[in-house]
C-alpha cells in the first residue's frame, strides 16, 4: 500500500519524520516544493478515553476504511506510508472550510457544487463517508477529495439511512460555518441533486420532515448560542433550522 523509497525518494524522510515521538497529531511537511500530511492517533486523557474509546483502535479502523475506499475507487488521497502510529498522505488542496473563509465567491461556488457531485457519486457507489463536514473535504481546483473517516462504521453496502445522514451532515456543516442563507449551501445541494441517481435527495427530504421536532426542541439552545456565543466558529445549533428549512422546505 505504501510507496517505495526508489519510486518516491522523499518517502524515507517522511517516514522518519512520522516516527518522531512527541509530534503533533496532524503535521504538515514541505518537501521538494510539495506538501504532505502526517496524521497520528489521538493522545487522550483517561476521561476522554472513557468517552471516545481506545484511540489506537480508532486509528486502525480509520486506516482500514481509508484503504477500503481506495480499493473501491473513491476520491480519497493515496496512502504514501503507514503503520500503527502514523499515516502519510499527499496534500489535496485547501478544505472547503478554508475556502469558505478566504476564497473568491466564484471559486467557492465551484468547489461546493463539486462537493455535492462527489458526495452523490460516493453514494452511487454504495459508500458513505460518515461525517462529510467542510473541513473533511478538500478542493485542488479540479476535484474533491474526502478525508478523515472517524465517523464511518463501515464502507461496504452503506445503508440508505447512512447516506441520507451524510447529506444532512454535509449541509449542516456548511450552515454551522455560515449561520444564515448561503450560496455555498445552495451550490452543494445543486451539485448533489444533479448527480443523484438513486433518489436520495427526495429520500432525505422525507427523512428530515420526520425529525422536525428536533428544531422545536432545541430552540432555547439556539437562542442561547445566538446571544452568548456569537463569536463561536461552529454555530451548530443555529445551523439546525437552516438545514431543516433547506431540505424540508
Coordinates of C-alpha atoms in Angstrom, one line a residue:
X1 CA 0.0 0.0 0.0
X2 CA 2.9 2.4 0.7
X3 CA 5.2 3.8 -1.9
X4 CA 8.8 2.6 -2.1
X5 CA 11.8 4.8 -1.5
X6 CA 13.1 4.1 -5.0
X7 CA 9.9 5.4 -6.7
X8 CA 9.4 8.2 -4.2
X9 CA 12.8 9.5 -2.8
X10 CA 11.2 11.7 -0.1
X11 CA 9.5 8.7 1.5
X12 CA 12.4 7.9 3.9
X13 CA 12.4 11.5 5.1
X14 CA 8.6 11.4 5.6
X15 CA 8.7 8.1 7.5
X16 CA 11.5 9.3 9.7
X17 CA 9.5 12.5 10.5
X18 CA 6.3 10.5 11.1
X19 CA 8.0 8.2 13.6
X20 CA 9.2 11.0 15.8
X21 CA 8.0 10.8 19.4
X22 CA 6.0 13.7 20.9
X23 CA 5.0 15.1 17.5
X24 CA 1.6 16.7 16.9
X25 CA -1.4 14.6 15.9
X26 CA -1.6 16.3 12.5
X27 CA 1.5 17.7 10.9
X28 CA 2.2 19.4 7.5
X29 CA 5.5 18.7 5.9
X30 CA 7.0 20.6 3.0
X31 CA 9.5 18.6 0.8
X32 CA 10.7 19.3 -2.6
X33 CA 8.2 22.0 -3.2
X34 CA 5.3 19.8 -2.3
X35 CA 3.2 19.5 0.9
X36 CA 2.4 16.2 2.7
X37 CA 0.4 15.5 5.8
X38 CA 1.2 13.1 8.7
X39 CA -1.6 12.0 10.9
X40 CA -1.2 10.2 14.2
X41 CA -3.6 8.7 16.7
X42 CA -5.1 11.0 19.3
X43 CA -3.5 11.2 22.7
X44 CA -6.3 11.2 25.2
X45 CA -6.7 11.7 28.9
X46 CA -8.4 8.9 30.9
X47 CA -11.6 10.9 30.9
X48 CA -11.7 11.2 27.1
X49 CA -10.6 7.6 26.6
X50 CA -13.7 6.6 28.6
X51 CA -15.8 8.7 26.4
X52 CA -14.2 8.1 23.0
X53 CA -12.7 4.7 23.3
X54 CA -9.2 3.4 22.6
X55 CA -7.5 5.9 20.2
X56 CA -5.2 3.2 18.7
X57 CA -8.2 1.1 17.7
X58 CA -10.0 4.1 16.3
X59 CA -6.9 5.0 14.3
X60 CA -6.5 1.4 12.9
X61 CA -10.2 1.4 11.9
X62 CA -9.8 4.8 10.1
X63 CA -6.8 3.4 8.2
X64 CA -8.7 0.3 7.3
X65 CA -11.7 2.3 6.0
X66 CA -9.3 4.6 4.0
X67 CA -7.7 1.5 2.3
X68 CA -11.1 0.1 1.5
X69 CA -12.3 3.3 -0.1
X70 CA -9.1 3.4 -2.1
X71 CA -9.7 -0.1 -3.3
X72 CA -13.2 0.8 -4.4
X73 CA -12.1 3.8 -6.4
X74 CA -13.4 6.5 -4.1
X75 CA -11.9 10.0 -4.3
X76 CA -9.6 9.7 -1.4
X77 CA -5.8 10.5 -1.3
X78 CA -3.3 7.7 -1.8
X79 CA -1.6 6.4 1.3
X80 CA 2.2 7.0 0.9
X81 CA 3.2 5.3 4.1
X82 CA 1.6 4.0 7.2
X83 CA 1.9 1.8 10.3
X84 CA 0.1 1.6 13.6
X85 CA 1.3 5.0 14.7
X86 CA 1.0 7.2 11.6
X87 CA -0.3 7.6 8.1
X88 CA 1.3 9.8 5.4
X89 CA -0.8 11.5 2.7
X90 CA -0.2 14.0 -0.1
X91 CA -1.8 17.3 0.1
X92 CA -5.2 17.5 -1.6
X93 CA -5.7 21.3 -1.6
X94 CA -7.4 23.5 0.9
X95 CA -10.5 22.3 2.7
X96 CA -13.9 23.6 1.9
X97 CA -13.8 25.3 5.4
X98 CA -10.7 27.2 4.4
X99 CA -12.2 28.1 1.0
X100 CA -15.3 29.4 2.8
X101 CA -13.1 31.8 4.8
X102 CA -11.0 33.3 2.1
X103 CA -11.6 32.1 -1.5
X104 CA -13.2 34.3 -4.2
X105 CA -17.0 33.7 -4.4
X106 CA -16.9 32.1 -7.8
X107 CA -14.3 29.5 -6.7
X108 CA -16.3 28.8 -3.5
X109 CA -19.4 28.0 -5.5
X110 CA -17.5 25.8 -8.0
X111 CA -15.9 23.9 -5.1
X112 CA -19.1 23.4 -3.2
X113 CA -21.1 22.3 -6.2
X114 CA -18.3 19.8 -7.0
X115 CA -18.6 18.6 -3.4
X116 CA -22.2 17.8 -3.9
X117 CA -21.5 15.9 -7.1
X118 CA -18.7 14.0 -5.4
X119 CA -20.9 13.0 -2.4
X120 CA -23.6 11.8 -4.7
X121 CA -21.0 9.8 -6.6
X122 CA -19.8 8.2 -3.4
X123 CA -23.4 7.2 -2.5
X124 CA -24.0 5.9 -6.0
X125 CA -21.1 3.5 -5.5
X126 CA -22.8 2.2 -2.4
X127 CA -20.5 4.0 0.1
X128 CA -20.8 6.6 2.8
X129 CA -18.3 8.9 4.4
X130 CA -19.9 9.1 7.9
X131 CA -19.1 12.8 8.7
X132 CA -18.5 14.8 5.5
X133 CA -18.0 18.2 7.1
X134 CA -16.4 21.1 5.2
X135 CA -13.1 20.5 7.0
X136 CA -13.0 16.9 5.7
X137 CA -13.4 17.7 2.0
X138 CA -10.6 19.2 0.0
X139 CA -10.6 21.0 -3.4
X140 CA -7.5 21.3 -5.6
X141 CA -9.2 23.3 -8.3
X142 CA -10.4 20.3 -10.3
X143 CA -11.6 17.6 -7.9
X144 CA -12.9 17.0 -4.4
X145 CA -11.0 14.6 -2.1
X146 CA -12.5 13.1 1.0
X147 CA -10.5 12.8 4.2
X148 CA -10.9 11.7 7.9
X149 CA -13.2 8.6 8.2
X150 CA -13.5 8.6 12.0
X151 CA -17.3 8.9 11.7
X152 CA -17.7 5.9 9.4
X153 CA -18.7 2.5 10.7
X154 CA -18.0 0.5 7.5
X155 CA -17.8 1.2 3.8
X156 CA -19.3 -1.9 2.2
X157 CA -23.0 -1.7 1.4
X158 CA -23.7 1.5 3.2
X159 CA -27.4 1.8 4.1
X160 CA -29.6 4.4 2.6
X161 CA -30.0 5.9 6.1
X162 CA -26.3 6.4 6.5
X163 CA -26.1 8.1 3.1
X164 CA -29.0 10.4 4.0
X165 CA -27.2 11.3 7.2
X166 CA -24.1 12.1 5.1
X167 CA -26.1 14.6 3.1
X168 CA -27.7 16.1 6.2
X169 CA -24.4 16.5 8.0
X170 CA -22.7 18.0 4.9
X171 CA -25.3 20.6 4.6
X172 CA -25.5 21.3 8.4
X173 CA -21.7 21.7 8.4
X174 CA -21.9 24.5 5.8
X175 CA -24.6 26.3 7.8
X176 CA -22.6 25.9 11.0
X177 CA -19.8 27.9 9.5
X178 CA -22.2 30.5 7.8
X179 CA -25.2 30.8 10.1
X180 CA -27.6 32.3 7.5
X181 CA -28.7 31.6 4.0
X182 CA -25.6 31.0 2.0
X183 CA -25.0 30.4 -1.7
X184 CA -22.4 27.7 -0.9
X185 CA -25.1 25.5 0.7
X186 CA -27.3 26.0 -2.4
X187 CA -24.3 25.1 -4.6
X188 CA -23.7 21.9 -2.6
X189 CA -27.4 20.9 -2.9
X190 CA -27.5 21.7 -6.7
X191 CA -24.4 19.5 -7.3
X192 CA -25.9 16.7 -5.3
X193 CA -29.2 16.8 -7.0
X194 CA -27.6 16.9 -10.4
X195 CA -25.6 13.8 -9.7
X196 CA -28.2 11.9 -7.6
X197 CA -29.1 8.7 -9.5
X198 CA -30.7 6.9 -6.6
X199 CA -33.4 9.3 -5.4
X200 CA -31.6 10.0 -2.2
X201 CA -32.4 13.8 -2.3
X202 CA -36.1 13.1 -2.1
X203 CA -35.5 10.3 0.5
X204 CA -33.6 12.8 2.6
X205 CA -36.4 15.3 2.4
X206 CA -38.9 12.7 3.6
X207 CA -36.5 11.6 6.4
X208 CA -35.8 15.1 7.7
X209 CA -39.5 16.0 7.9
X210 CA -40.0 13.3 10.4
X211 CA -37.4 14.9 12.6
X212 CA -38.7 18.5 12.6
X213 CA -39.3 18.2 16.4
X214 CA -35.6 18.5 16.9
X215 CA -35.7 22.1 15.7
X216 CA -38.5 22.9 18.1
X217 CA -36.8 21.1 21.0
X218 CA -33.5 23.0 20.5
X219 CA -34.9 26.5 20.1
X220 CA -34.0 27.6 23.6
X221 CA -30.4 26.4 23.0
X222 CA -30.4 28.1 19.6
X223 CA -31.3 31.4 21.3
X224 CA -28.6 30.8 23.9
X225 CA -26.0 30.2 21.2
X226 CA -27.0 33.4 19.3
X227 CA -26.9 35.5 22.4
X228 CA -23.9 34.2 24.4
X229 CA -21.7 32.5 21.8
X230 CA -21.8 35.0 18.8
X231 CA -18.0 34.5 18.1
X232 CA -18.0 30.7 18.2
X233 CA -16.5 29.3 15.0
X234 CA -19.0 26.5 14.6
X235 CA -22.6 27.6 15.3
X236 CA -24.1 24.1 15.2
X237 CA -27.3 24.9 17.0
X238 CA -28.1 27.9 14.7
X239 CA -27.5 25.7 11.7
X240 CA -30.3 23.3 12.7
X241 CA -33.3 25.4 11.5
X242 CA -31.4 26.4 8.3
X243 CA -30.7 22.7 7.5
X244 CA -34.3 21.7 8.1
X245 CA -35.6 24.6 6.0
X246 CA -33.3 23.8 3.0
X247 CA -34.2 20.1 3.0
X248 CA -37.7 20.0 4.1
X249 CA -39.0 23.3 2.8

